[in-house]
Amino acid sequence: MPKFRQKEKEWINQELLQKGRDLFAKRGLKKTSISDITKAVGIAQGSFYNFYASKEELYLDILEQEEEKIREQLILPFFQSSPITRKSFKAFLLQAFSVMETNEFIRQLFAEGVMESLIRKLPQEKVAHLTSSDMDFFTPLIKKIQMQGAIIEEDTEVIIQLLRMVFLLFLQKEHIGEQRFEETMELLVTFISNGLIKEQEK
């Protein structure tokens, strides 16, 4: 395998992330091969393994980049806002649903069985990180607004699991049925916002 200089490694790694993202979003994890990715980048197939042990590990790195963008652009600004009300929490959840629906990479994670494939093929320590990252990220945010008196004093893990369940449900539109799906989800989000957020609207 060819040896790359540091700048070449950095450039190739960025290209792998960008071209991999484009291909995964268009074709999905299963239908994208390492050969497809290396051809798009312009390197030999064997050179891929200087950077990643598998296409699943590349997918995980891209997934973490996508999640970081969503956290910085949507989630953190909301949790740093004040005050958090039932109305604002409902709007936040609906906006988050919209982002997930329009982000092909995030949407296919659960809709196409990608998560199951990652769990099967990634090293155990990476699977553990994948499954715990949401809990690690959201726990201090939920505790912060609990201290502010904005959300009920329920176990933070239970609250996070509830929100995760709702997001997963939202990704099952094709299986549940699209007729009146938006109205149904909005009603569900209203119930959840009213149940979690303590502040009454004025």
Coordinates of C-alpha atoms in Angstrom, one line a residue:
M1 CA 0.0 0.0 0.0
P2 CA 1.3 3.5 -0.8
K3 CA 2.4 5.7 2.0
F4 CA 0.8 9.1 2.2
R5 CA 2.2 12.3 3.6
Q6 CA 0.3 14.0 6.5
K7 CA -1.4 16.6 4.2
E8 CA -2.3 13.8 1.8
K9 CA -3.8 11.8 4.6
E10 CA -5.9 14.7 5.8
W11 CA -7.2 15.5 2.3
I12 CA -8.0 11.8 1.6
N13 CA -9.8 11.4 4.9
Q14 CA -11.9 14.5 4.2
E15 CA -12.7 13.2 0.7
L16 CA -13.7 9.8 2.1
L17 CA -16.0 11.5 4.5
Q18 CA -17.6 13.7 1.8
K19 CA -17.8 11.2 -1.0
G20 CA -18.9 8.5 1.5
R21 CA -21.7 10.8 2.8
D22 CA -22.9 11.5 -0.8
L23 CA -22.9 7.8 -1.8
F24 CA -24.4 6.5 1.5
A25 CA -27.2 9.2 1.3
K26 CA -27.9 8.3 -2.3
R27 CA -27.6 4.5 -2.3
G28 CA -27.6 3.5 1.4
L29 CA -25.0 1.6 3.4
K30 CA -25.8 -1.9 2.0
K31 CA -25.6 -0.9 -1.7
T32 CA -22.5 1.2 -1.4
S33 CA -19.2 -0.7 -1.7
I34 CA -15.7 0.3 -0.6
S35 CA -14.8 0.2 -4.3
D36 CA -17.5 2.8 -5.0
I37 CA -16.1 5.1 -2.4
T38 CA -12.4 4.7 -3.4
K39 CA -13.3 5.3 -7.1
A40 CA -15.1 8.5 -6.1
V41 CA -12.1 9.7 -4.1
G42 CA -9.5 8.5 -6.7
I43 CA -7.5 6.1 -4.5
A44 CA -6.8 2.4 -4.7
Q45 CA -9.3 0.2 -2.9
G46 CA -6.6 -1.2 -0.7
S47 CA -5.7 2.3 0.5
F48 CA -9.1 2.6 2.1
Y49 CA -7.8 0.4 5.0
N50 CA -5.2 2.9 5.9
F51 CA -8.1 5.1 7.1
Y52 CA -10.9 2.8 8.1
A53 CA -11.3 -0.9 8.9
S54 CA -14.7 -1.1 7.2
K55 CA -17.3 0.9 5.4
E56 CA -19.4 0.7 8.6
E57 CA -16.7 2.6 10.5
L58 CA -16.6 5.3 7.8
Y59 CA -20.4 5.5 8.0
L60 CA -20.2 5.9 11.8
D61 CA -17.8 8.8 11.5
I62 CA -20.1 10.5 9.0
L63 CA -23.1 9.8 11.2
E64 CA -21.4 11.5 14.1
Q65 CA -20.6 14.5 12.0
E66 CA -24.3 14.8 11.0
E67 CA -25.4 14.5 14.6
E68 CA -22.9 17.2 15.7
K69 CA -24.3 19.6 13.1
I70 CA -27.9 19.0 14.3
R71 CA -26.8 19.4 18.0
E72 CA -25.0 22.7 17.3
Q73 CA -27.6 24.2 15.0
L74 CA -30.8 23.0 16.6
I75 CA -30.6 21.3 19.9
L76 CA -28.1 23.4 21.9
P77 CA -29.6 26.7 20.9
F78 CA -33.0 25.5 22.1
F79 CA -31.8 24.2 25.5
Q80 CA -29.9 27.4 26.0
S81 CA -32.9 29.5 25.3
S82 CA -35.2 30.9 28.1
P83 CA -37.8 30.4 29.1
I84 CA -38.7 26.9 27.9
T85 CA -42.5 26.6 27.6
R86 CA -44.9 23.9 26.4
K87 CA -45.3 25.9 23.2
S88 CA -41.6 26.3 22.5
F89 CA -40.9 22.6 23.4
K90 CA -43.6 21.5 20.9
A91 CA -42.1 23.7 18.2
F92 CA -38.6 22.4 18.9
L93 CA -39.8 18.7 18.6
L94 CA -41.6 19.4 15.3
Q95 CA -38.6 21.2 13.9
A96 CA -36.4 18.3 14.9
F97 CA -38.8 15.9 13.1
S98 CA -38.6 18.1 10.0
V99 CA -34.8 18.0 10.1
M100 CA -34.7 14.3 10.4
E101 CA -37.2 13.8 7.6
T102 CA -35.3 16.0 5.2
N103 CA -31.8 14.6 6.1
E104 CA -31.6 11.5 4.0
F105 CA -28.6 10.2 5.9
I106 CA -30.2 10.4 9.3
R107 CA -33.6 9.2 8.0
Q108 CA -32.2 6.0 6.5
L109 CA -30.4 5.1 9.7
F110 CA -33.5 3.5 11.2
A111 CA -35.8 3.3 8.2
E112 CA -33.5 0.9 6.2
G113 CA -32.1 -1.3 9.0
V114 CA -28.8 0.5 9.0
M115 CA -28.6 0.6 12.7
E116 CA -28.9 -3.2 13.0
S117 CA -26.1 -3.6 10.4
L118 CA -23.8 -1.2 12.3
I119 CA -24.4 -3.1 15.6
R120 CA -23.6 -6.4 13.9
K121 CA -20.4 -5.2 12.2
L122 CA -18.8 -2.5 14.3
P123 CA -16.3 -3.3 17.1
Q124 CA -18.0 -3.6 20.5
E125 CA -16.5 -0.4 21.9
K126 CA -17.8 1.6 18.9
V127 CA -21.3 0.0 19.3
A128 CA -21.2 1.0 23.0
H129 CA -20.4 4.6 22.1
L130 CA -23.1 4.6 19.4
T131 CA -25.8 3.5 21.7
S132 CA -24.7 5.7 24.6
S133 CA -23.9 9.0 22.8
D134 CA -27.5 10.4 22.9
M135 CA -27.8 9.6 26.6
D136 CA -24.4 11.2 27.4
F137 CA -25.3 14.3 25.3
F138 CA -28.9 14.9 26.6
T139 CA -28.5 14.0 30.3
P140 CA -26.8 17.3 31.4
L141 CA -29.3 19.3 29.2
I142 CA -32.3 17.7 30.7
K143 CA -30.9 18.0 34.3
K144 CA -30.3 21.7 33.6
I145 CA -33.9 22.5 32.7
Q146 CA -35.0 20.3 35.6
M147 CA -33.1 22.6 37.9
Q148 CA -34.7 25.5 36.3
G149 CA -38.1 24.0 37.0
A150 CA -39.1 23.8 33.4
I151 CA -39.5 20.0 33.1
I152 CA -40.9 17.3 35.4
E153 CA -38.7 15.7 38.0
E154 CA -38.7 12.3 36.3
D155 CA -35.6 10.2 35.9
T156 CA -33.6 11.8 33.0
E157 CA -32.9 8.4 31.4
V158 CA -36.7 7.8 31.2
I159 CA -37.3 11.2 29.6
I160 CA -34.6 10.7 27.0
Q161 CA -35.9 7.2 26.2
L162 CA -39.4 8.7 25.7
L163 CA -38.1 11.3 23.3
R164 CA -36.1 8.7 21.5
M165 CA -39.2 6.5 21.1
V166 CA -41.1 9.4 19.6
F167 CA -38.3 10.2 17.1
L168 CA -38.2 6.5 16.1
L169 CA -42.0 6.5 15.7
F170 CA -41.7 9.6 13.4
L171 CA -39.4 7.7 11.1
Q172 CA -41.9 4.9 10.6
K173 CA -44.3 7.0 8.5
E174 CA -44.3 4.6 5.6
H175 CA -45.1 1.6 7.8
I176 CA -47.8 3.4 9.9
G177 CA -49.5 5.1 7.0
E178 CA -49.1 8.6 5.6
Q179 CA -52.8 9.5 5.7
R180 CA -53.2 12.1 8.5
F181 CA -49.8 11.2 9.9
E182 CA -48.7 14.8 10.3
E183 CA -51.9 15.7 12.3
T184 CA -51.5 12.6 14.4
M185 CA -47.8 13.3 15.2
E186 CA -48.6 16.9 16.1
L187 CA -51.3 15.8 18.5
L188 CA -48.8 13.3 20.1
V189 CA -46.2 16.0 20.4
T190 CA -48.8 18.2 22.1
F191 CA -49.5 15.5 24.7
I192 CA -45.8 15.0 25.3
S193 CA -45.0 18.7 25.6
N194 CA -47.9 19.2 28.0
G195 CA -46.9 16.1 30.0
L196 CA -43.2 17.0 30.3
I197 CA -43.1 20.8 30.5
K198 CA -44.3 22.2 33.8
E199 CA -44.7 25.8 32.9
Q200 CA -48.3 26.8 31.9
E201 CA -48.8 29.0 28.9
K202 CA -50.0 32.5 29.6

